[in-house]
Phi, psi and omega in degrees: 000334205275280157332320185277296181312331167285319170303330167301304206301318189310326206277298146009288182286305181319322208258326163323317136326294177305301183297339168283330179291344199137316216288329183294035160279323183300316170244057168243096147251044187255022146237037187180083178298324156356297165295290172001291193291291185325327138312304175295295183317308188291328205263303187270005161270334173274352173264284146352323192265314221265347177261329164299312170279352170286311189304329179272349164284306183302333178298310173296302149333303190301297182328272297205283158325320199266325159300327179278000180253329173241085182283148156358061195311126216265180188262331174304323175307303186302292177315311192302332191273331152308315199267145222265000000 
């Protein structure tokens, strides 16, 4: 819970920011619908990368596990297990 409030309180001052610098200008959309999509698209492409990118860490992982659980055998390996 501790972790989450702290990314809330971040994310809070960031956006507080934004908006006091000029960003509510992005979203007065009663004279430019336009900004609307453009604003929804940005929101839902910044969700879709962050979900692409989880997916390929985790994918990288997958990997990386799976190797430590079935390593290779080395050719050193291989002689020592021949000689009687």
């Amino acid at each position: 819970m501790k972790r989450f409030l702290k990314t809330y309180a971040m994310c809070l001052v960031v956006s507080e920011v934004f908006l006091f610098c000029g960003g509510y200008m992005l979203f007065d959309f009663r004279g430019h619908p336009f900004r609307a999509f453009a604003a929804v698209a940005f929101l839902i492409a910044v969700l879709i990368s962050v979900w692409e990118s989880q997916e390929e860490r985790m994918d990288a992982l997958e990997r990386r596990i799976q190797a430590m659980e079935n390593p290779e055998p080395t050719k050193d390996a291989e002689d020592k297990e021949r000689e009687p």
